[in-house]
Coordinates of C-alpha atoms and ligand atoms in Angstrom, one line a residue:
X1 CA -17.9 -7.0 -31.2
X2 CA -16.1 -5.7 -27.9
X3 CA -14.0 -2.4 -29.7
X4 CA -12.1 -2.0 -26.5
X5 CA -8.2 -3.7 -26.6
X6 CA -8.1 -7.3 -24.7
X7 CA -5.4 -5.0 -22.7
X8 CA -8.2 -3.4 -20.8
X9 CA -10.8 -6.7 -20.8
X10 CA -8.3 -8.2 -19.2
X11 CA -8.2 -5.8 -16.5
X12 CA -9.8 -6.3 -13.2
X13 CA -11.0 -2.9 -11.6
X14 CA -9.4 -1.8 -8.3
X15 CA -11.4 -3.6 -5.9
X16 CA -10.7 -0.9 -3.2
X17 CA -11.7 1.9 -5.3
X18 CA -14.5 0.0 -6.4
X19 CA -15.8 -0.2 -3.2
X20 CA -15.6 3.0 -1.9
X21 CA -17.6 3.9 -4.9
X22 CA -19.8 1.5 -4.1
X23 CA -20.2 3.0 -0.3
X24 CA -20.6 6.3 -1.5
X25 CA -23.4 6.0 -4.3
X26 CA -25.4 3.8 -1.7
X27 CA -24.8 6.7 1.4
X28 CA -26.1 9.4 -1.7
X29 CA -29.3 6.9 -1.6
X30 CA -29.7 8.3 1.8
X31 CA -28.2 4.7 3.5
X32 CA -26.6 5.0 6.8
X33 CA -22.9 3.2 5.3
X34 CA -20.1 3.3 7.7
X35 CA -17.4 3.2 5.0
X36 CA -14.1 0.7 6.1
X37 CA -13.3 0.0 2.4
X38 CA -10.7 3.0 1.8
X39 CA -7.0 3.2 3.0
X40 CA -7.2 6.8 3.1
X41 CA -6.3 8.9 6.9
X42 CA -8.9 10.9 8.0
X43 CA -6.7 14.0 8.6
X44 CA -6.1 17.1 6.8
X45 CA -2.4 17.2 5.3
X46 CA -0.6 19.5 8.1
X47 CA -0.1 23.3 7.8
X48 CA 2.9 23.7 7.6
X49 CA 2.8 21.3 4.1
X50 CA -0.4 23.7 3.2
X51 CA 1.3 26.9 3.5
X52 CA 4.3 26.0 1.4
X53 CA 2.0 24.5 -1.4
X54 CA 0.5 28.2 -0.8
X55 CA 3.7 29.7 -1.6
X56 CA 4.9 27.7 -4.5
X57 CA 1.4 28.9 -6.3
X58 CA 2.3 32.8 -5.4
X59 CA 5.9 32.1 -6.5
X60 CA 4.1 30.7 -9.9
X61 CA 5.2 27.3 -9.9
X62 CA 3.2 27.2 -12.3
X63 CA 5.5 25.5 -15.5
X64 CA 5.8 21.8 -16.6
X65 CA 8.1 20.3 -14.1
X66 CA 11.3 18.0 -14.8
X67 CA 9.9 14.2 -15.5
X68 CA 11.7 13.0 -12.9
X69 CA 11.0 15.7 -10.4
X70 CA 12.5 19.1 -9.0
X71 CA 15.9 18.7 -8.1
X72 CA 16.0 20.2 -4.9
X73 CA 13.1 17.7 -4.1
X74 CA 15.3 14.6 -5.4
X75 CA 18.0 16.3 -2.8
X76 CA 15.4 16.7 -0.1
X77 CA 13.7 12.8 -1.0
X78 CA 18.1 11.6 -0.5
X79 CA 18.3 13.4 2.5
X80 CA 15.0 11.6 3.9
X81 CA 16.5 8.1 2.4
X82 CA 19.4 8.5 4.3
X83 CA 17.8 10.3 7.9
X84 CA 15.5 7.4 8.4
X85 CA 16.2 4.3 6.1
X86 CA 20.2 4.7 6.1
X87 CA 20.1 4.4 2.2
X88 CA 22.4 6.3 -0.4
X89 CA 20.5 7.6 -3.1
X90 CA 22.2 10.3 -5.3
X91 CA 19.2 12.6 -7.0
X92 CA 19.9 10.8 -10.2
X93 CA 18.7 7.6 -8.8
X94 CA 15.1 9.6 -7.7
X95 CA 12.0 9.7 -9.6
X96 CA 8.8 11.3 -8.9
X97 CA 5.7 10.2 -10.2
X98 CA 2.0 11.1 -9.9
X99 CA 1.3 9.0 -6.6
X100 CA 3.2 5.5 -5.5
X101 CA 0.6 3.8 -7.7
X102 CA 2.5 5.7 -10.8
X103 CA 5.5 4.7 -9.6
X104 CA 5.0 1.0 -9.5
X105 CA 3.2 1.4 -13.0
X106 CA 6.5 2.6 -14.7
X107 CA 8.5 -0.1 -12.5
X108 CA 6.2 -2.7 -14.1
X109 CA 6.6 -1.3 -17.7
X110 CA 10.4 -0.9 -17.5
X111 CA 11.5 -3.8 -16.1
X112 CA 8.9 -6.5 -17.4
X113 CA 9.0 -8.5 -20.5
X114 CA 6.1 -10.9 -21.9
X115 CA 6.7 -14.1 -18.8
X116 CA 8.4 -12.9 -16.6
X117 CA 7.2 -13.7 -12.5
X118 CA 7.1 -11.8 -10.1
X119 CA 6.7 -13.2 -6.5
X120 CA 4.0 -11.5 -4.5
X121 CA 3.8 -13.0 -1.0
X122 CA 0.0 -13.0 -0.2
X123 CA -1.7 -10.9 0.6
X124 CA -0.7 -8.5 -1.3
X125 CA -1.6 -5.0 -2.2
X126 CA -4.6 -5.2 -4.9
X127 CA -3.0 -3.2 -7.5
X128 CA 0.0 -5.0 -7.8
X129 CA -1.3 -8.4 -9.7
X130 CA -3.0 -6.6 -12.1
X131 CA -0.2 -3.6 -13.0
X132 CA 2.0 -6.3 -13.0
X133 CA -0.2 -8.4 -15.3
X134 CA -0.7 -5.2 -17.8
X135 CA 2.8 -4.9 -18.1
X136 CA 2.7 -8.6 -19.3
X137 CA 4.4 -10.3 -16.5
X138 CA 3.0 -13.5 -14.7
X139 CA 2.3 -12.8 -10.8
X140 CA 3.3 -15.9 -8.6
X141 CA 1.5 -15.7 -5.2
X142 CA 3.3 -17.2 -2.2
X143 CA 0.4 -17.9 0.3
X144 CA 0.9 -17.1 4.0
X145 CA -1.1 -17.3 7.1
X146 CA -2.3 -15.3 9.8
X147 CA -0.6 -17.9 12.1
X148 CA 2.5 -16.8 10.7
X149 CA 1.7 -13.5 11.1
X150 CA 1.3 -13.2 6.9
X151 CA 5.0 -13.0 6.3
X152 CA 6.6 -15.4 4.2
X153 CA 9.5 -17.4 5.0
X154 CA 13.0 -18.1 3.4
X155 CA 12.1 -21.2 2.6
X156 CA 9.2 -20.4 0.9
X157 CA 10.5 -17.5 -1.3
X158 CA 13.6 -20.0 -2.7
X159 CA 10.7 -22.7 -3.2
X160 CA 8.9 -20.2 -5.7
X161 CA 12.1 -18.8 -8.0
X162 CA 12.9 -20.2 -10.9
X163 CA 14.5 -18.9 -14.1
X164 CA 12.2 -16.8 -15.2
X165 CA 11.2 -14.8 -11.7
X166 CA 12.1 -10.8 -12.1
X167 CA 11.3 -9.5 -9.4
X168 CA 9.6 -9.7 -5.5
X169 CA 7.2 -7.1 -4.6
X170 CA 6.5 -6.8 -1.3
X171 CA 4.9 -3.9 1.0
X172 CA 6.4 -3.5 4.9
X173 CA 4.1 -2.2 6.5
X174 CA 1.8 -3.9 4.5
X175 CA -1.5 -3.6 2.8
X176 CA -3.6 -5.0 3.9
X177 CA -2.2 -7.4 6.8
X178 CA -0.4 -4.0 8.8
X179 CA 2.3 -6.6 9.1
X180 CA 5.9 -5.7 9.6
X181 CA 9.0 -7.6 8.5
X182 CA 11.6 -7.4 11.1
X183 CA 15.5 -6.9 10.1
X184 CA 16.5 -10.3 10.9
X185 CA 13.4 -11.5 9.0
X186 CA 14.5 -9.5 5.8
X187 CA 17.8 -10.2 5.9
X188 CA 17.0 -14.1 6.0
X189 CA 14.7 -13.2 3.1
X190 CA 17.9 -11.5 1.1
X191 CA 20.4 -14.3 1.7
X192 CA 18.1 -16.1 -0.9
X193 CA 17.6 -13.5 -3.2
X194 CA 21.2 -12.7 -3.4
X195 CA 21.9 -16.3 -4.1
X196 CA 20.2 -15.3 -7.4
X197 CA 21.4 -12.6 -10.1
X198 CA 19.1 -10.5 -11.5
X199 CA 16.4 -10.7 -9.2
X200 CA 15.4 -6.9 -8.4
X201 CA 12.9 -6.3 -5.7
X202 CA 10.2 -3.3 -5.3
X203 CA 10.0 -2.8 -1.4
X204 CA 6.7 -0.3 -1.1
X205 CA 7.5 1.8 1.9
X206 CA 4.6 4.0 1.9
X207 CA 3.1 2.5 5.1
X208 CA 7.1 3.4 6.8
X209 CA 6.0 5.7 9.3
X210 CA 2.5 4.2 10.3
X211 CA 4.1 2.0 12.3
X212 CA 4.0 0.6 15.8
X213 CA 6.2 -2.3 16.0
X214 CA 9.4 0.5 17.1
X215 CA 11.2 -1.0 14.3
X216 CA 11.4 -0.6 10.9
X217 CA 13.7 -1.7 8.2
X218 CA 14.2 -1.1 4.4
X219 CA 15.4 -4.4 2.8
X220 CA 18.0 -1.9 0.6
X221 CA 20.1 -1.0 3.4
X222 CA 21.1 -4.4 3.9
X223 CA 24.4 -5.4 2.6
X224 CA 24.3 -6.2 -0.9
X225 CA 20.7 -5.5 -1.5
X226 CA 21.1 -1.3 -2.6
X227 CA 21.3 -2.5 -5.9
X228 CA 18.7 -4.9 -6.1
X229 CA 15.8 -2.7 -5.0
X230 CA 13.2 -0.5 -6.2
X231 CA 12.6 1.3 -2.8
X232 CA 8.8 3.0 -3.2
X233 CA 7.1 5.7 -1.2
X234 CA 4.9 8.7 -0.8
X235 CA 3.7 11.0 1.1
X236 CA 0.0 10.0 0.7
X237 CA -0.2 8.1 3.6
X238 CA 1.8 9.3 6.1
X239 CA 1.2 13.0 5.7
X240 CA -2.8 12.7 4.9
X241 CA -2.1 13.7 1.4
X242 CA -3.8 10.9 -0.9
X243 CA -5.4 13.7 -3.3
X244 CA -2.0 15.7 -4.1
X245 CA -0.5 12.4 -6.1
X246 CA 2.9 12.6 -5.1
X247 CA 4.8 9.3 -5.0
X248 CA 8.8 8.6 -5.6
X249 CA 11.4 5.8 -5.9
X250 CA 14.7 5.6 -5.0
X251 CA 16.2 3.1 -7.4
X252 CA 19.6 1.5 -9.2
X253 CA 20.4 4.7 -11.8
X254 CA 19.4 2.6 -14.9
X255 CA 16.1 1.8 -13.6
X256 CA 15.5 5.3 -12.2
X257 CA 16.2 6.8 -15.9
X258 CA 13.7 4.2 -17.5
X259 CA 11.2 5.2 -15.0
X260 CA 11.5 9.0 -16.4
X261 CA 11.7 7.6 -20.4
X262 CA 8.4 6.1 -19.7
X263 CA 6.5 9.0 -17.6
X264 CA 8.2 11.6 -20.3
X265 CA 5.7 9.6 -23.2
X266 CA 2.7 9.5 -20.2
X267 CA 2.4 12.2 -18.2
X268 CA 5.4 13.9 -17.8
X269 CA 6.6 15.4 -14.3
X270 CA 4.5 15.6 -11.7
X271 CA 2.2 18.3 -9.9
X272 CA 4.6 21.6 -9.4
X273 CA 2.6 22.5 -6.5
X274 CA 2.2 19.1 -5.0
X275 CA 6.3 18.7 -5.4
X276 CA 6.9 21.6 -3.8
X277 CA 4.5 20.9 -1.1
X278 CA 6.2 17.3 -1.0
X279 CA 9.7 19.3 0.0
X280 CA 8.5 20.5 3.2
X281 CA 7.0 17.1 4.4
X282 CA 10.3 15.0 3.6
X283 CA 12.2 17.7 4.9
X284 CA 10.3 17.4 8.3
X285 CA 10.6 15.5 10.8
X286 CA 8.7 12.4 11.1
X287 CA 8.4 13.4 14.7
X288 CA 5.0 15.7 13.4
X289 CA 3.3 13.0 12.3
X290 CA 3.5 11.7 16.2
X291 CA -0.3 12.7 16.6
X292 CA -1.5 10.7 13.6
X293 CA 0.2 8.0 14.1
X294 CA -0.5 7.4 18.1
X295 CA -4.4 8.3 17.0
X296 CA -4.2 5.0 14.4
X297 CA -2.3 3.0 17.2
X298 CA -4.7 3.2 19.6
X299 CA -7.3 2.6 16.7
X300 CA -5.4 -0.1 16.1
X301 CA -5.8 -1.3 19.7
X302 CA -9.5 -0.4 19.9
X303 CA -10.2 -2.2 16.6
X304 CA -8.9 -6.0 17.5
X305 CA -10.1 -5.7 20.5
X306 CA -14.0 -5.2 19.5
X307 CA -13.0 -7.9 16.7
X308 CA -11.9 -10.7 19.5
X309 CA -15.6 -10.2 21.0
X310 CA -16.7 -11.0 18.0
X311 CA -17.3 -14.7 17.7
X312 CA -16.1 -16.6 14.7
X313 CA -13.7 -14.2 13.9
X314 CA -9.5 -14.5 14.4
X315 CA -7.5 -11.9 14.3
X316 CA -3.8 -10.8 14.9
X317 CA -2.0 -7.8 15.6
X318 CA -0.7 -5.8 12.8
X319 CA 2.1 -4.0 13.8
X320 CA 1.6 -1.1 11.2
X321 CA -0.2 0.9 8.5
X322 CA -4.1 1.5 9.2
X323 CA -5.6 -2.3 8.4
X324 CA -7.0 -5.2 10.0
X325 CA -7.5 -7.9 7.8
X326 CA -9.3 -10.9 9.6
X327 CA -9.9 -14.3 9.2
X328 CA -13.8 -14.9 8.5
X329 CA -13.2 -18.3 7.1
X330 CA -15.7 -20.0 9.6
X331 CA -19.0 -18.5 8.6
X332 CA -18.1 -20.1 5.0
X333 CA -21.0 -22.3 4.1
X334 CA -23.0 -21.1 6.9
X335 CA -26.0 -19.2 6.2
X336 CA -26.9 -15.6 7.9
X337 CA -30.5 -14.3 7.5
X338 CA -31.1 -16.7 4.8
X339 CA -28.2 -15.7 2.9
X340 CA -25.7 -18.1 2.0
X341 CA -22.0 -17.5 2.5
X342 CA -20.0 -18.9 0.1
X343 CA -16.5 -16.8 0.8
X344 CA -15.1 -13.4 1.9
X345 CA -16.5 -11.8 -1.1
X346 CA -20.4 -12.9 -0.1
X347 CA -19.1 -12.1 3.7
X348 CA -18.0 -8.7 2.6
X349 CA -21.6 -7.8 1.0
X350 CA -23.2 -9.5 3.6
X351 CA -22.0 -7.2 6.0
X352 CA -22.9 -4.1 3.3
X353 CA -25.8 -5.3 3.5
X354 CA -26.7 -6.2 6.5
X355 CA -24.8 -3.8 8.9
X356 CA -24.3 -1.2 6.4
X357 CA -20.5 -1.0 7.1
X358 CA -18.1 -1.2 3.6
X359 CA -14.9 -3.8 3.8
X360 CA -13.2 -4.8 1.4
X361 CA -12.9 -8.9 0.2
X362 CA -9.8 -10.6 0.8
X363 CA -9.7 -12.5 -2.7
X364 CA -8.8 -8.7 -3.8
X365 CA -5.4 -8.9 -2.0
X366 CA -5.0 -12.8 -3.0
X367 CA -6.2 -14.1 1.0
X368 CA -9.6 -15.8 0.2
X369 CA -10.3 -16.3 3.9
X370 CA -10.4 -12.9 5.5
X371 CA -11.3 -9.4 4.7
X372 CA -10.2 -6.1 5.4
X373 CA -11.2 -2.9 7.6
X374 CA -9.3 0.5 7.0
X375 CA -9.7 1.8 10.5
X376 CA -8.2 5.5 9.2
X377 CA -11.8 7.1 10.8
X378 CA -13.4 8.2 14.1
X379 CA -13.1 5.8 17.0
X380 CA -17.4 6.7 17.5
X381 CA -17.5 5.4 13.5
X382 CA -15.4 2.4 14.4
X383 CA -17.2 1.7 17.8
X384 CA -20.7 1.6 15.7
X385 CA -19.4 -0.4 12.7
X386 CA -18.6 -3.3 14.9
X387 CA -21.3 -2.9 16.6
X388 CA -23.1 -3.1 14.0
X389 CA -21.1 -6.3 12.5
X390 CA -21.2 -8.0 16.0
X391 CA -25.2 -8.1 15.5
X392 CA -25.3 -8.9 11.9
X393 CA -23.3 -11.8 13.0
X394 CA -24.8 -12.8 15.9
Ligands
PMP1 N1 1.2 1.1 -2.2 C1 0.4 0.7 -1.2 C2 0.7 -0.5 -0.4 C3 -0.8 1.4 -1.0 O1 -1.7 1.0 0.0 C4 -1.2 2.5 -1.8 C5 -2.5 3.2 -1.6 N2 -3.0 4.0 -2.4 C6 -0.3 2.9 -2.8 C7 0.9 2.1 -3.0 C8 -0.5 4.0 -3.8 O2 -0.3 5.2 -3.2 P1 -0.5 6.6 -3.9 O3 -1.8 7.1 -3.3 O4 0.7 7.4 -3.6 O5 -0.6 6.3 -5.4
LIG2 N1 -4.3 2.3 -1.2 C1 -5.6 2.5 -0.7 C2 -6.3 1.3 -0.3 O1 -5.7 0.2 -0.5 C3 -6.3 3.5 -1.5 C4 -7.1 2.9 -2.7 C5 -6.3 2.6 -3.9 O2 -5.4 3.4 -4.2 O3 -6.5 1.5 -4.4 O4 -7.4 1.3 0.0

């Protein structure tokens, strides 16, 4: 007999993590692996960030923190809300957890019962369907297309509610398409939600500022929507700080005080170091993250373009974060050095394999016909992966 719970059986194991493990135990074996699989910047977090963590650990922030955070981080986190998504958050509607991934853990436990959807428009972050799942509710996956630039539609979203839908979760920029919903497009997408009560939505910012489109737009700011939405982000992206753990919502005041209930029994409040570290990169501004995000645009650039040389593979142009995710769909059922490609999963270890560069499979993010590159690394590493790909395919 199995002694672990069905709980854990039942749960799939991050397929992005799982690859990047993968990439490094086979680059230990002495294989050259050009790893594509993590969404992770290849930066180090900024000074300025390092020397207050610095100081907080010679001022001996060294106590358990408040569950829901420092309050003159919750003021600092409001003040960024407001500076650059024009939302009011008071510090009692701020939580801060151990990463974004925390956060949309606890948003999962506190607001899910046994049934209830939630509408992920595919594809989605990986994590989602399966913290979703674990909290008992029923993910309901709105497929879109890289013709229509992987958003969904209005039409699409009221085709998939019923009674029983919770709540949307979405990412803008997203994981993994780098696509980025415009105003107009959001506000067409909250017309339908408001037509419905009770439907909250998590928008997962954490992507905001890696982003090229010149526009960005957090659905809470449109009218009506504040308290509707669950608005999630971090500093792990933007700031190159995956490893300190510091993500934070701004949420309805109910929700926000579940949020802390459930972290108080888990893990109570987060990092003291990493918080205080966190209060200099809100406070900031997102003009210092200019060099990063200019170095992943013209990745971005430098990326689809090797891609479109590549023949049998269709791409667009994601407007933000540090992906490409694209369609691969035509080598399905072909074979390639005698192996046979079934779907993006056997295309993603067939270019392991074979070029020795890590992606990560589509069916992971609920698109079965592409798969995704994190281009967060040198444009020399990126150059030689698709080199690499190019001849594997050719
Ligand atoms: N949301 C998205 C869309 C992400 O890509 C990630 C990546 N880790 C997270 C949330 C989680 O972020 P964190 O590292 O802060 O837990
Ligand atoms: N979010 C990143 C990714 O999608 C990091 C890995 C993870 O947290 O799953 O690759």
């Amino acid at each position: 007999m199995n002694p672990l719970s069905d709980r854990i059986n039942n749960l799939a194991v991050s397929q992005t993590l799982a690859m990047a493990a993968l990439a490094r135990e086979l680059k230990a074996q002495g294989k050259d692996i050009i790893s594509l699989s993590l969404g992770e910047p290849d930066f180090n977090t900024p000074e300025f960030i390092k020397e207050a963590a610095k100081k907080a650990i010679d001022e001996n922030y060294s106590t358990y923190t408040p569950v829901e955070g420092y309050l003159d981080l919750k003021e600092a986190i409001c003040r960024k809300f407001k500076r650059d998504n024009n939302l009011d958050y008071k510090p009692s509607q701020i939580v801060v957890s151990t990463g974004a991934k925390q956060s949309l853990y606890n948003i999962a436990q506190v607001m899910l019962n046994e049934g209830d959807e939630v509408i992920l428009p595919a594809p989605y972050w990986v994590s989602y369907y399966e913290i979703i799942k674990l909290s008992g509710g029923v993910p309901v996956e709105v497929p879109t297309s890289i013709e229509n630039d992987f958003k969904i539609t209005p039409e699409q979203l009221e085709a998939v509610i019923t009674p029983k839908t919770k709540m949307i979760w979405y990412s803008s920029p997203c994981n993994p398409s780098g696509s980025v919903y415009s105003r107009e497009e959001l506000e067409a997408l909250s017309k339908v939600i408001l037509k419905h009560e009770n439907i909250y939505v998590v928008s997962d910012e954490i992507y905001e500022h890696i982003n090229f489109s010149g526009t960005f737009c957090s659905i809470g700011s449109i009218p009506g929507m504040l308290d509707r939405t669950i608005t999630v982000n971090g500093v792990a992206k933007a700031f190159a700080m995956t490893g300190w753990r510091i993500g934070y919502i701004g949420a309805p005041e109910f929700i926000a005080k579940a949020c802390t209930k459930i972290q108080g029994q888990v893990t109570s409040g987060a990092n003291s170091i990493a918080q205080r570290a966190t209060i200099a990169a809100v406070d900031a501004d997102p003009k210092v993250l200019n060099y990063m995000v200019e170095a992943f645009h013209k990745r971005r650039d430098l990326v689809v373009g090797l891609i479109k040389e590549i023949p049998g593979l269709k791409i667009n142009v994601p407007e933000g974060a540090f992906y490409v995710f694209p369609d691969v769909s035509s080598f399905f059922g072909k074979t390639l050095r005698g192996q046979f490609i079934k779907d993006a999963t056997d295309f993603s270890m067939y270019l392991l394999a074979e070029a020795n560069v890590a992606t990560v499979t589509g069916d992971a993010f609920g698109n079965p016909n592409c798969i995704r590159f994190s281009y967060a690394t040198s444009e020399e590493l990126l150059i030689e992966a698709l080199r690499r790909i190019k001849e594997a395919l050719a």
